[in-house]
PDB file of C-alpha atoms in Angstrom:
ATOM      1  CA  UNK A   1      87.787  86.592  54.488  1.00  0.00           C
ATOM      2  CA  UNK A   2      85.718  88.254  51.764  1.00  0.00           C
ATOM      3  CA  UNK A   3      87.704  91.501  52.028  1.00  0.00           C
ATOM      4  CA  UNK A   4      90.976  89.602  51.779  1.00  0.00           C
ATOM      5  CA  UNK A   5      89.723  87.695  48.743  1.00  0.00           C
ATOM      6  CA  UNK A   6      88.643  90.906  47.032  1.00  0.00           C
ATOM      7  CA  UNK A   7      91.991  92.495  47.772  1.00  0.00           C
ATOM      8  CA  UNK A   8      93.937  89.544  46.416  1.00  0.00           C
ATOM      9  CA  UNK A   9      91.837  89.631  43.268  1.00  0.00           C
ATOM     10  CA  UNK A  10      92.474  93.334  42.811  1.00  0.00           C
ATOM     11  CA  UNK A  11      96.200  93.307  43.574  1.00  0.00           C
ATOM     12  CA  UNK A  12      97.469  91.873  40.246  1.00  0.00           C
ATOM     13  CA  UNK A  13      95.336  94.363  38.317  1.00  0.00           C
ATOM     14  CA  UNK A  14      96.379  97.233  40.505  1.00  0.00           C
ATOM     15  CA  UNK A  15     100.038  96.250  40.345  1.00  0.00           C
ATOM     16  CA  UNK A  16      99.863  96.989  36.626  1.00  0.00           C
ATOM     17  CA  UNK A  17      98.922 100.570  37.495  1.00  0.00           C
ATOM     18  CA  UNK A  18     102.209 101.163  39.338  1.00  0.00           C
ATOM     19  CA  UNK A  19     103.969 102.006  36.081  1.00  0.00           C
ATOM     20  CA  UNK A  20     101.223 104.523  35.337  1.00  0.00           C
ATOM     21  CA  UNK A  21     101.696 106.129  38.752  1.00  0.00           C
ATOM     22  CA  UNK A  22     105.420 106.512  38.164  1.00  0.00           C
ATOM     23  CA  UNK A  23     105.001 107.764  34.594  1.00  0.00           C
ATOM     24  CA  UNK A  24     102.478 110.378  35.708  1.00  0.00           C
ATOM     25  CA  UNK A  25     104.711 111.541  38.553  1.00  0.00           C
ATOM     26  CA  UNK A  26     107.773 111.737  36.315  1.00  0.00           C
ATOM     27  CA  UNK A  27     106.415 113.218  33.100  1.00  0.00           C
ATOM     28  CA  UNK A  28     103.022 114.879  33.585  1.00  0.00           C
ATOM     29  CA  UNK A  29     102.737 118.222  35.395  1.00  0.00           C
ATOM     30  CA  UNK A  30      99.946 118.580  37.944  1.00  0.00           C
ATOM     31  CA  UNK A  31      96.697 119.853  36.401  1.00  0.00           C
ATOM     32  CA  UNK A  32      95.353 123.329  37.241  1.00  0.00           C
ATOM     33  CA  UNK A  33      92.894 122.059  39.836  1.00  0.00           C
ATOM     34  CA  UNK A  34      95.687 120.211  41.637  1.00  0.00           C
ATOM     35  CA  UNK A  35      97.638 123.459  41.816  1.00  0.00           C
ATOM     36  CA  UNK A  36      94.470 125.178  43.044  1.00  0.00           C
ATOM     37  CA  UNK A  37      94.213 122.651  45.886  1.00  0.00           C
ATOM     38  CA  UNK A  38      97.809 123.341  46.855  1.00  0.00           C
ATOM     39  CA  UNK A  39      97.227 127.110  46.765  1.00  0.00           C
ATOM     40  CA  UNK A  40      94.074 126.834  48.886  1.00  0.00           C
ATOM     41  CA  UNK A  41      95.887 124.725  51.470  1.00  0.00           C
ATOM     42  CA  UNK A  42      98.699 127.290  51.670  1.00  0.00           C
ATOM     43  CA  UNK A  43      96.113 130.047  52.056  1.00  0.00           C
ATOM     44  CA  UNK A  44      94.432 128.298  54.978  1.00  0.00           C
ATOM     45  CA  UNK A  45      97.769 127.578  56.618  1.00  0.00           C
ATOM     46  CA  UNK A  46      98.543 131.279  56.578  1.00  0.00           C
ATOM     47  CA  UNK A  47      95.067 132.191  57.835  1.00  0.00           C
ATOM     48  CA  UNK A  48      95.551 129.807  60.773  1.00  0.00           C
ATOM     49  CA  UNK A  49      98.704 131.586  61.884  1.00  0.00           C
ATOM     50  CA  UNK A  50     101.367 129.531  60.111  1.00  0.00           C
ATOM     51  CA  UNK A  51     101.888 126.499  62.356  1.00  0.00           C
ATOM     52  CA  UNK A  52     104.923 124.585  61.051  1.00  0.00           C
ATOM     53  CA  UNK A  53     106.769 121.308  61.593  1.00  0.00           C
ATOM     54  CA  UNK A  54     110.320 120.854  60.326  1.00  0.00           C
ATOM     55  CA  UNK A  55     111.745 117.882  58.445  1.00  0.00           C
ATOM     56  CA  UNK A  56     112.486 116.148  61.736  1.00  0.00           C
ATOM     57  CA  UNK A  57     108.843 116.325  62.802  1.00  0.00           C
ATOM     58  CA  UNK A  58     109.361 119.016  65.424  1.00  0.00           C
ATOM     59  CA  UNK A  59     107.001 121.935  65.922  1.00  0.00           C
ATOM     60  CA  UNK A  60     108.981 125.048  65.029  1.00  0.00           C
ATOM     61  CA  UNK A  61     106.179 127.606  64.895  1.00  0.00           C
ATOM     62  CA  UNK A  62     102.813 127.499  66.609  1.00  0.00           C
ATOM     63  CA  UNK A  63      99.658 128.809  64.986  1.00  0.00           C
ATOM     64  CA  UNK A  64      96.047 129.265  65.976  1.00  0.00           C
ATOM     65  CA  UNK A  65      94.179 126.441  67.641  1.00  0.00           C
ATOM     66  CA  UNK A  66      90.898 125.287  66.130  1.00  0.00           C
ATOM     67  CA  UNK A  67      88.590 127.017  68.635  1.00  0.00           C
ATOM     68  CA  UNK A  68      90.421 130.343  68.877  1.00  0.00           C
ATOM     69  CA  UNK A  69      88.661 133.596  68.081  1.00  0.00           C
ATOM     70  CA  UNK A  70      91.775 135.445  66.859  1.00  0.00           C
ATOM     71  CA  UNK A  71      91.262 137.538  63.725  1.00  0.00           C
ATOM     72  CA  UNK A  72      94.474 138.328  61.862  1.00  0.00           C
ATOM     73  CA  UNK A  73      92.930 141.008  59.647  1.00  0.00           C
ATOM     74  CA  UNK A  74      89.749 143.095  59.620  1.00  0.00           C
ATOM     75  CA  UNK A  75      86.900 140.951  58.377  1.00  0.00           C
ATOM     76  CA  UNK A  76      88.936 137.724  58.505  1.00  0.00           C
ATOM     77  CA  UNK A  77      87.273 134.621  59.887  1.00  0.00           C
ATOM     78  CA  UNK A  78      88.668 133.280  63.170  1.00  0.00           C
ATOM     79  CA  UNK A  79      89.870 129.690  63.345  1.00  0.00           C
ATOM     80  CA  UNK A  80      86.637 128.153  64.635  1.00  0.00           C
ATOM     81  CA  UNK A  81      84.568 129.743  61.872  1.00  0.00           C
ATOM     82  CA  UNK A  82      87.042 128.546  59.257  1.00  0.00           C
ATOM     83  CA  UNK A  83      86.602 124.991  60.533  1.00  0.00           C
ATOM     84  CA  UNK A  84      82.814 125.344  60.346  1.00  0.00           C
ATOM     85  CA  UNK A  85      83.272 126.451  56.745  1.00  0.00           C
ATOM     86  CA  UNK A  86      85.274 123.289  55.993  1.00  0.00           C
ATOM     87  CA  UNK A  87      82.344 121.230  57.218  1.00  0.00           C
ATOM     88  CA  UNK A  88      80.041 122.887  54.673  1.00  0.00           C
ATOM     89  CA  UNK A  89      81.960 120.984  51.978  1.00  0.00           C
ATOM     90  CA  UNK A  90      80.862 117.706  53.553  1.00  0.00           C
ATOM     91  CA  UNK A  91      77.338 118.650  54.606  1.00  0.00           C
ATOM     92  CA  UNK A  92      76.242 121.639  52.485  1.00  0.00           C
ATOM     93  CA  UNK A  93      72.443 121.200  52.559  1.00  0.00           C
ATOM     94  CA  UNK A  94      71.966 120.594  56.280  1.00  0.00           C
ATOM     95  CA  UNK A  95      74.814 122.439  58.044  1.00  0.00           C
ATOM     96  CA  UNK A  96      74.490 119.804  60.783  1.00  0.00           C
ATOM     97  CA  UNK A  97      78.177 118.990  61.046  1.00  0.00           C
ATOM     98  CA  UNK A  98      80.112 119.214  63.265  1.00  0.00           C
ATOM     99  CA  UNK A  99      77.673 117.919  65.842  1.00  0.00           C
ATOM    100  CA  UNK A 100      79.571 116.294  68.739  1.00  0.00           C
ATOM    101  CA  UNK A 101      79.449 118.068  72.105  1.00  0.00           C
ATOM    102  CA  UNK A 102      81.170 115.992  74.765  1.00  0.00           C
ATOM    103  CA  UNK A 103      80.438 116.678  78.416  1.00  0.00           C
ATOM    104  CA  UNK A 104      81.628 113.600  80.303  1.00  0.00           C
ATOM    105  CA  UNK A 105      78.688 111.298  79.587  1.00  0.00           C
ATOM    106  CA  UNK A 106      79.012 108.002  77.732  1.00  0.00           C
ATOM    107  CA  UNK A 107      77.268 109.500  74.711  1.00  0.00           C
ATOM    108  CA  UNK A 108      78.046 112.947  73.340  1.00  0.00           C
ATOM    109  CA  UNK A 109      75.266 115.481  72.907  1.00  0.00           C
ATOM    110  CA  UNK A 110      74.172 116.702  69.473  1.00  0.00           C
ATOM    111  CA  UNK A 111      74.901 120.363  68.732  1.00  0.00           C
ATOM    112  CA  UNK A 112      71.880 120.790  66.479  1.00  0.00           C
ATOM    113  CA  UNK A 113      69.501 119.527  69.178  1.00  0.00           C
ATOM    114  CA  UNK A 114      71.112 121.759  71.780  1.00  0.00           C
ATOM    115  CA  UNK A 115      70.781 124.733  69.432  1.00  0.00           C
ATOM    116  CA  UNK A 116      67.090 123.963  68.976  1.00  0.00           C
ATOM    117  CA  UNK A 117      66.716 123.925  72.760  1.00  0.00           C
ATOM    118  CA  UNK A 118      68.349 127.353  72.947  1.00  0.00           C
ATOM    119  CA  UNK A 119      65.898 128.681  70.395  1.00  0.00           C
ATOM    120  CA  UNK A 120      63.018 127.338  72.462  1.00  0.00           C
ATOM    121  CA  UNK A 121      64.380 129.260  75.444  1.00  0.00           C
ATOM    122  CA  UNK A 122      64.715 132.577  73.621  1.00  0.00           C
ATOM    123  CA  UNK A 123      62.815 135.571  74.928  1.00  0.00           C
ATOM    124  CA  UNK A 124      61.100 136.056  71.568  1.00  0.00           C
ATOM    125  CA  UNK A 125      59.859 132.470  71.494  1.00  0.00           C
ATOM    126  CA  UNK A 126      58.627 132.538  75.082  1.00  0.00           C
ATOM    127  CA  UNK A 127      56.882 135.869  74.561  1.00  0.00           C
ATOM    128  CA  UNK A 128      55.051 134.313  71.631  1.00  0.00           C
ATOM    129  CA  UNK A 129      53.824 131.651  74.047  1.00  0.00           C
ATOM    130  CA  UNK A 130      52.555 134.300  76.429  1.00  0.00           C
ATOM    131  CA  UNK A 131      55.483 134.126  78.856  1.00  0.00           C
ATOM    132  CA  UNK A 132      57.250 137.306  79.877  1.00  0.00           C
ATOM    133  CA  UNK A 133      58.274 139.990  79.626  1.00  0.00           C
ATOM    134  CA  UNK A 134      61.902 139.696  80.747  1.00  0.00           C
ATOM    135  CA  UNK A 135      61.850 135.914  80.522  1.00  0.00           C
ATOM    136  CA  UNK A 136      64.179 133.696  78.517  1.00  0.00           C
ATOM    137  CA  UNK A 137      67.378 134.470  76.658  1.00  0.00           C
ATOM    138  CA  UNK A 138      67.752 137.735  74.830  1.00  0.00           C
ATOM    139  CA  UNK A 139      69.237 137.605  71.337  1.00  0.00           C
ATOM    140  CA  UNK A 140      72.821 138.364  72.399  1.00  0.00           C
ATOM    141  CA  UNK A 141      72.806 135.738  75.165  1.00  0.00           C
ATOM    142  CA  UNK A 142      71.318 133.147  72.835  1.00  0.00           C
ATOM    143  CA  UNK A 143      73.938 133.940  70.186  1.00  0.00           C
ATOM    144  CA  UNK A 144      76.764 133.709  72.736  1.00  0.00           C
ATOM    145  CA  UNK A 145      75.607 130.254  73.821  1.00  0.00           C
ATOM    146  CA  UNK A 146      75.169 129.139  70.210  1.00  0.00           C
ATOM    147  CA  UNK A 147      78.734 130.216  69.398  1.00  0.00           C
ATOM    148  CA  UNK A 148      80.001 128.390  72.487  1.00  0.00           C
ATOM    149  CA  UNK A 149      78.299 125.209  71.260  1.00  0.00           C
ATOM    150  CA  UNK A 150      79.816 125.646  67.815  1.00  0.00           C
ATOM    151  CA  UNK A 151      83.298 126.093  69.228  1.00  0.00           C
ATOM    152  CA  UNK A 152      82.946 123.010  71.443  1.00  0.00           C
ATOM    153  CA  UNK A 153      81.729 120.973  68.463  1.00  0.00           C
ATOM    154  CA  UNK A 154      84.735 122.155  66.436  1.00  0.00           C
ATOM    155  CA  UNK A 155      87.011 120.788  69.167  1.00  0.00           C
ATOM    156  CA  UNK A 156      85.131 117.526  69.720  1.00  0.00           C
ATOM    157  CA  UNK A 157      84.563 116.494  66.076  1.00  0.00           C
ATOM    158  CA  UNK A 158      87.713 115.514  64.104  1.00  0.00           C
ATOM    159  CA  UNK A 159      87.896 117.759  61.040  1.00  0.00           C
ATOM    160  CA  UNK A 160      90.990 116.785  59.047  1.00  0.00           C
ATOM    161  CA  UNK A 161      88.934 115.048  56.332  1.00  0.00           C
ATOM    162  CA  UNK A 162      86.539 117.994  56.228  1.00  0.00           C
ATOM    163  CA  UNK A 163      89.544 120.220  55.509  1.00  0.00           C
ATOM    164  CA  UNK A 164      90.598 118.042  52.565  1.00  0.00           C
ATOM    165  CA  UNK A 165      87.004 117.923  51.315  1.00  0.00           C
ATOM    166  CA  UNK A 166      86.752 121.722  51.448  1.00  0.00           C
ATOM    167  CA  UNK A 167      90.027 122.187  49.575  1.00  0.00           C
ATOM    168  CA  UNK A 168      88.879 119.720  46.909  1.00  0.00           C
ATOM    169  CA  UNK A 169      85.436 121.298  46.507  1.00  0.00           C
ATOM    170  CA  UNK A 170      86.842 124.830  46.404  1.00  0.00           C
ATOM    171  CA  UNK A 171      89.327 123.723  43.730  1.00  0.00           C
ATOM    172  CA  UNK A 172      86.385 122.767  41.535  1.00  0.00           C
ATOM    173  CA  UNK A 173      85.980 119.023  42.000  1.00  0.00           C
ATOM    174  CA  UNK A 174      82.479 117.598  41.753  1.00  0.00           C
ATOM    175  CA  UNK A 175      80.823 114.797  43.678  1.00  0.00           C
ATOM    176  CA  UNK A 176      81.451 112.379  40.804  1.00  0.00           C
ATOM    177  CA  UNK A 177      85.192 113.133  40.949  1.00  0.00           C
ATOM    178  CA  UNK A 178      85.828 113.136  44.700  1.00  0.00           C
ATOM    179  CA  UNK A 179      83.998 111.677  47.704  1.00  0.00           C
ATOM    180  CA  UNK A 180      83.427 114.612  50.049  1.00  0.00           C
ATOM    181  CA  UNK A 181      83.386 112.970  53.458  1.00  0.00           C
ATOM    182  CA  UNK A 182      84.128 113.348  57.143  1.00  0.00           C
ATOM    183  CA  UNK A 183      86.322 110.224  56.801  1.00  0.00           C
ATOM    184  CA  UNK A 184      89.553 110.126  54.789  1.00  0.00           C
ATOM    185  CA  UNK A 185      88.999 106.438  54.087  1.00  0.00           C
ATOM    186  CA  UNK A 186      85.968 107.194  51.895  1.00  0.00           C
ATOM    187  CA  UNK A 187      87.818 109.230  49.286  1.00  0.00           C
ATOM    188  CA  UNK A 188      90.928 107.043  49.635  1.00  0.00           C
ATOM    189  CA  UNK A 189      88.789 104.008  48.854  1.00  0.00           C
ATOM    190  CA  UNK A 190      87.332 105.736  45.802  1.00  0.00           C
ATOM    191  CA  UNK A 191      90.849 106.521  44.574  1.00  0.00           C
ATOM    192  CA  UNK A 192      91.873 102.905  45.130  1.00  0.00           C
ATOM    193  CA  UNK A 193      88.932 101.689  43.058  1.00  0.00           C
ATOM    194  CA  UNK A 194      89.735 104.265  40.377  1.00  0.00           C
ATOM    195  CA  UNK A 195      93.217 102.797  40.048  1.00  0.00           C
ATOM    196  CA  UNK A 196      91.795  99.305  39.675  1.00  0.00           C
ATOM    197  CA  UNK A 197      89.259 100.465  37.080  1.00  0.00           C
ATOM    198  CA  UNK A 198      91.884 102.392  35.174  1.00  0.00           C
ATOM    199  CA  UNK A 199      94.287  99.439  35.079  1.00  0.00           C
ATOM    200  CA  UNK A 200      91.464  97.206  33.836  1.00  0.00           C
ATOM    201  CA  UNK A 201      90.594  99.628  31.047  1.00  0.00           C
ATOM    202  CA  UNK A 202      87.334 100.772  32.627  1.00  0.00           C
ATOM    203  CA  UNK A 203      86.334 104.429  32.612  1.00  0.00           C
ATOM    204  CA  UNK A 204      86.212 106.261  35.940  1.00  0.00           C
ATOM    205  CA  UNK A 205      85.299 109.877  36.699  1.00  0.00           C
ATOM    206  CA  UNK A 206      87.441 109.980  39.847  1.00  0.00           C
ATOM    207  CA  UNK A 207      90.119 112.678  39.754  1.00  0.00           C
ATOM    208  CA  UNK A 208      92.652 110.772  41.857  1.00  0.00           C
ATOM    209  CA  UNK A 209      94.150 107.291  41.824  1.00  0.00           C
ATOM    210  CA  UNK A 210      95.893 105.439  44.660  1.00  0.00           C
ATOM    211  CA  UNK A 211      99.657 104.919  44.354  1.00  0.00           C
ATOM    212  CA  UNK A 212     102.388 103.564  46.607  1.00  0.00           C
ATOM    213  CA  UNK A 213     103.958 106.565  48.343  1.00  0.00           C
ATOM    214  CA  UNK A 214     107.204 104.689  48.949  1.00  0.00           C
ATOM    215  CA  UNK A 215     107.614 104.128  45.195  1.00  0.00           C
ATOM    216  CA  UNK A 216     105.983 107.219  43.667  1.00  0.00           C
ATOM    217  CA  UNK A 217     107.260 110.817  43.777  1.00  0.00           C
ATOM    218  CA  UNK A 218     104.577 113.284  44.897  1.00  0.00           C
ATOM    219  CA  UNK A 219     103.464 116.360  42.953  1.00  0.00           C
ATOM    220  CA  UNK A 220     101.741 119.536  44.186  1.00  0.00           C
ATOM    221  CA  UNK A 221      98.056 118.853  44.780  1.00  0.00           C
ATOM    222  CA  UNK A 222      98.514 115.138  45.454  1.00  0.00           C
ATOM    223  CA  UNK A 223      97.519 113.783  48.865  1.00  0.00           C
ATOM    224  CA  UNK A 224      99.849 111.810  51.143  1.00  0.00           C
ATOM    225  CA  UNK A 225      98.065 109.541  53.598  1.00  0.00           C
ATOM    226  CA  UNK A 226      98.574 107.255  56.552  1.00  0.00           C
ATOM    227  CA  UNK A 227      96.443 104.992  58.683  1.00  0.00           C
ATOM    228  CA  UNK A 228      96.258 106.039  62.329  1.00  0.00           C
ATOM    229  CA  UNK A 229      95.865 104.567  65.779  1.00  0.00           C
ATOM    230  CA  UNK A 230      96.115 100.917  66.758  1.00  0.00           C
ATOM    231  CA  UNK A 231      94.653  99.799  63.438  1.00  0.00           C
ATOM    232  CA  UNK A 232      97.017 102.086  61.555  1.00  0.00           C
ATOM    233  CA  UNK A 233     100.071 100.475  63.095  1.00  0.00           C
ATOM    234  CA  UNK A 234      99.102  97.232  61.370  1.00  0.00           C
ATOM    235  CA  UNK A 235      98.401  98.962  58.034  1.00  0.00           C
ATOM    236  CA  UNK A 236     101.904 100.278  57.489  1.00  0.00           C
ATOM    237  CA  UNK A 237     102.292  99.480  53.793  1.00  0.00           C
ATOM    238  CA  UNK A 238     100.503 100.148  50.525  1.00  0.00           C
ATOM    239  CA  UNK A 239      99.564  96.495  50.177  1.00  0.00           C
ATOM    240  CA  UNK A 240      98.162  96.213  53.693  1.00  0.00           C
ATOM    241  CA  UNK A 241      96.018  99.325  53.544  1.00  0.00           C
ATOM    242  CA  UNK A 242      94.912  98.263  50.071  1.00  0.00           C
ATOM    243  CA  UNK A 243      93.464  95.054  51.490  1.00  0.00           C
ATOM    244  CA  UNK A 244      91.092  97.187  53.559  1.00  0.00           C
ATOM    245  CA  UNK A 245      90.283  99.769  50.892  1.00  0.00           C
ATOM    246  CA  UNK A 246      89.575  97.150  48.218  1.00  0.00           C
ATOM    247  CA  UNK A 247      86.755  95.542  50.164  1.00  0.00           C
ATOM    248  CA  UNK A 248      85.282  98.522  51.992  1.00  0.00           C
ATOM    249  CA  UNK A 249      82.243 100.368  50.582  1.00  0.00           C
ATOM    250  CA  UNK A 250      81.924 104.137  50.947  1.00  0.00           C
ATOM    251  CA  UNK A 251      80.544 104.842  54.406  1.00  0.00           C
ATOM    252  CA  UNK A 252      81.588 101.389  55.623  1.00  0.00           C
ATOM    253  CA  UNK A 253      83.488 100.358  58.731  1.00  0.00           C
ATOM    254  CA  UNK A 254      85.598 103.127  60.277  1.00  0.00           C
ATOM    255  CA  UNK A 255      89.307 103.273  59.533  1.00  0.00           C
ATOM    256  CA  UNK A 256      91.163 106.146  61.201  1.00  0.00           C
ATOM    257  CA  UNK A 257      93.346 107.865  58.615  1.00  0.00           C
ATOM    258  CA  UNK A 258      94.992 111.195  57.946  1.00  0.00           C
ATOM    259  CA  UNK A 259      95.905 112.903  54.666  1.00  0.00           C
ATOM    260  CA  UNK A 260      97.853 116.076  53.873  1.00  0.00           C
ATOM    261  CA  UNK A 261      97.883 118.105  50.655  1.00  0.00           C
ATOM    262  CA  UNK A 262     101.267 118.348  48.933  1.00  0.00           C
ATOM    263  CA  UNK A 263     101.887 122.072  48.420  1.00  0.00           C
ATOM    264  CA  UNK A 264     105.495 122.199  47.229  1.00  0.00           C
ATOM    265  CA  UNK A 265     108.133 119.803  45.872  1.00  0.00           C
ATOM    266  CA  UNK A 266     111.859 120.458  45.453  1.00  0.00           C
ATOM    267  CA  UNK A 267     114.996 118.366  45.034  1.00  0.00           C
ATOM    268  CA  UNK A 268     115.394 117.742  48.775  1.00  0.00           C
ATOM    269  CA  UNK A 269     111.823 116.880  49.705  1.00  0.00           C
ATOM    270  CA  UNK A 270     108.276 118.148  49.784  1.00  0.00           C
ATOM    271  CA  UNK A 271     105.962 120.242  51.928  1.00  0.00           C
ATOM    272  CA  UNK A 272     102.432 119.351  52.926  1.00  0.00           C
ATOM    273  CA  UNK A 273      99.548 121.079  54.674  1.00  0.00           C
ATOM    274  CA  UNK A 274      96.973 119.217  56.725  1.00  0.00           C
ATOM    275  CA  UNK A 275      94.005 120.133  58.870  1.00  0.00           C
ATOM    276  CA  UNK A 276      93.525 119.195  62.520  1.00  0.00           C
ATOM    277  CA  UNK A 277      97.238 118.483  62.933  1.00  0.00           C
ATOM    278  CA  UNK A 278      97.962 119.507  66.517  1.00  0.00           C
ATOM    279  CA  UNK A 279      94.565 121.273  66.457  1.00  0.00           C
ATOM    280  CA  UNK A 280      95.522 123.616  63.622  1.00  0.00           C
ATOM    281  CA  UNK A 281      96.216 123.797  59.895  1.00  0.00           C
ATOM    282  CA  UNK A 282      99.839 122.720  59.896  1.00  0.00           C
ATOM    283  CA  UNK A 283     102.694 122.867  57.396  1.00  0.00           C
ATOM    284  CA  UNK A 284     104.907 119.775  57.440  1.00  0.00           C
ATOM    285  CA  UNK A 285     108.280 119.246  55.772  1.00  0.00           C
ATOM    286  CA  UNK A 286     109.103 115.717  54.584  1.00  0.00           C
ATOM    287  CA  UNK A 287     112.544 114.893  53.182  1.00  0.00           C
ATOM    288  CA  UNK A 288     113.442 112.652  50.272  1.00  0.00           C
ATOM    289  CA  UNK A 289     115.875 109.794  50.687  1.00  0.00           C
ATOM    290  CA  UNK A 290     119.300 111.014  49.484  1.00  0.00           C
ATOM    291  CA  UNK A 291     119.659 110.837  45.726  1.00  0.00           C
ATOM    292  CA  UNK A 292     115.965 110.084  45.147  1.00  0.00           C
ATOM    293  CA  UNK A 293     112.596 111.812  44.934  1.00  0.00           C
ATOM    294  CA  UNK A 294     110.982 109.303  47.288  1.00  0.00           C
ATOM    295  CA  UNK A 295     110.040 109.671  50.951  1.00  0.00           C
ATOM    296  CA  UNK A 296     112.980 108.931  53.225  1.00  0.00           C
ATOM    297  CA  UNK A 297     112.372 105.570  54.970  1.00  0.00           C
ATOM    298  CA  UNK A 298     113.241 107.139  58.325  1.00  0.00           C
ATOM    299  CA  UNK A 299     109.691 108.559  58.402  1.00  0.00           C
ATOM    300  CA  UNK A 300     108.196 105.066  58.489  1.00  0.00           C
ATOM    301  CA  UNK A 301     107.622 103.197  61.770  1.00  0.00           C
ATOM    302  CA  UNK A 302     110.353 100.669  60.983  1.00  0.00           C
ATOM    303  CA  UNK A 303     112.627 103.275  59.409  1.00  0.00           C
ATOM    304  CA  UNK A 304     114.935 103.800  62.393  1.00  0.00           C
ATOM    305  CA  UNK A 305     116.277 100.620  64.003  1.00  0.00           C
ATOM    306  CA  UNK A 306     117.141 100.906  67.675  1.00  0.00           C
ATOM    307  CA  UNK A 307     120.834 100.619  66.876  1.00  0.00           C
ATOM    308  CA  UNK A 308     120.702 103.012  63.919  1.00  0.00           C
ATOM    309  CA  UNK A 309     122.769 105.851  65.337  1.00  0.00           C
ATOM    310  CA  UNK A 310     122.953 107.605  61.960  1.00  0.00           C
ATOM    311  CA  UNK A 311     119.202 107.464  61.377  1.00  0.00           C
ATOM    312  CA  UNK A 312     117.343 110.765  61.746  1.00  0.00           C
ATOM    313  CA  UNK A 313     114.580 110.801  64.345  1.00  0.00           C
ATOM    314  CA  UNK A 314     111.465 112.197  62.661  1.00  0.00           C
ATOM    315  CA  UNK A 315     109.512 112.625  65.919  1.00  0.00           C
ATOM    316  CA  UNK A 316     105.852 113.525  65.216  1.00  0.00           C
ATOM    317  CA  UNK A 317     106.221 112.916  61.467  1.00  0.00           C
ATOM    318  CA  UNK A 318     107.254 109.301  61.976  1.00  0.00           C
ATOM    319  CA  UNK A 319     104.028 107.643  60.867  1.00  0.00           C
ATOM    320  CA  UNK A 320     102.895 104.719  58.683  1.00  0.00           C
ATOM    321  CA  UNK A 321     102.885 106.825  55.498  1.00  0.00           C
ATOM    322  CA  UNK A 322     101.877 104.466  52.717  1.00  0.00           C
ATOM    323  CA  UNK A 323      99.377 105.984  50.320  1.00  0.00           C
ATOM    324  CA  UNK A 324      99.707 108.656  47.652  1.00  0.00           C
ATOM    325  CA  UNK A 325      96.462 109.856  46.100  1.00  0.00           C
ATOM    326  CA  UNK A 326      97.716 111.091  42.761  1.00  0.00           C
ATOM    327  CA  UNK A 327      95.959 113.366  40.304  1.00  0.00           C
ATOM    328  CA  UNK A 328      95.275 111.351  37.169  1.00  0.00           C
TER     329      UNK A 328
END
């Protein structure tokens, strides 16, 4: 009840920001750091082998999976190490994330604790305790097991928000401008609040504001977002997801979401890049509705009626897209 009340209070104020969203999209070019985010996302897409989905949501080119050890050039990081690097944007001091290691039990194991156990079993450590020689793990065996744990944790810990956080941090955003988080909902909520503050005439350091994707043309560097899962199906509009974002504090109740970075816009549509899409960094084409610069409604869950023979099936890209996080 409290969340709904907060949302209803915020809606009239935020509705006044819609004109600002449209004016920004129509008349203001994306700032340099937005373009840097788009360039970084394109770079990572290429480094991951170029996985691509067409405008109908079909996979047309497969890339590297998150745990692969393929190196496309001498000295290049393989996919699993690139994902670990994304996590540094979320957890730079501790390097604890990603930590989940699932093995069939009700509760997943913690990678950092397992790594500590490996260190305790190293030959060097045991020799220091007076055990040996030829006891425990030598350095190469210990490293092999540590890498195996890292690769399992990369698979078992969702990393799409870490990817966005890394792109934002690498583009030069600071912690006062963007909420670096393992959950998309944290930085989406900050952008929602920024829009409310901005519409009310209050200063905000946040770099992005929340806009209605169905009414606002995207620009390179903006983020396009959707709610996911069973909860996402019910949050299929800007207003509905706003009710949750308006009353949720950073780090609050989970809300599965996904966001992509807009990397290119043309007259027919726009291209995005997202992390952990089909276990890779994936390029996605999204078409505009004919004669507009707005997302075609056929991408939305209700966009294709069962008797709509002329409606294009968007397959894996048919999602509850609702939120545009726009550079201010």
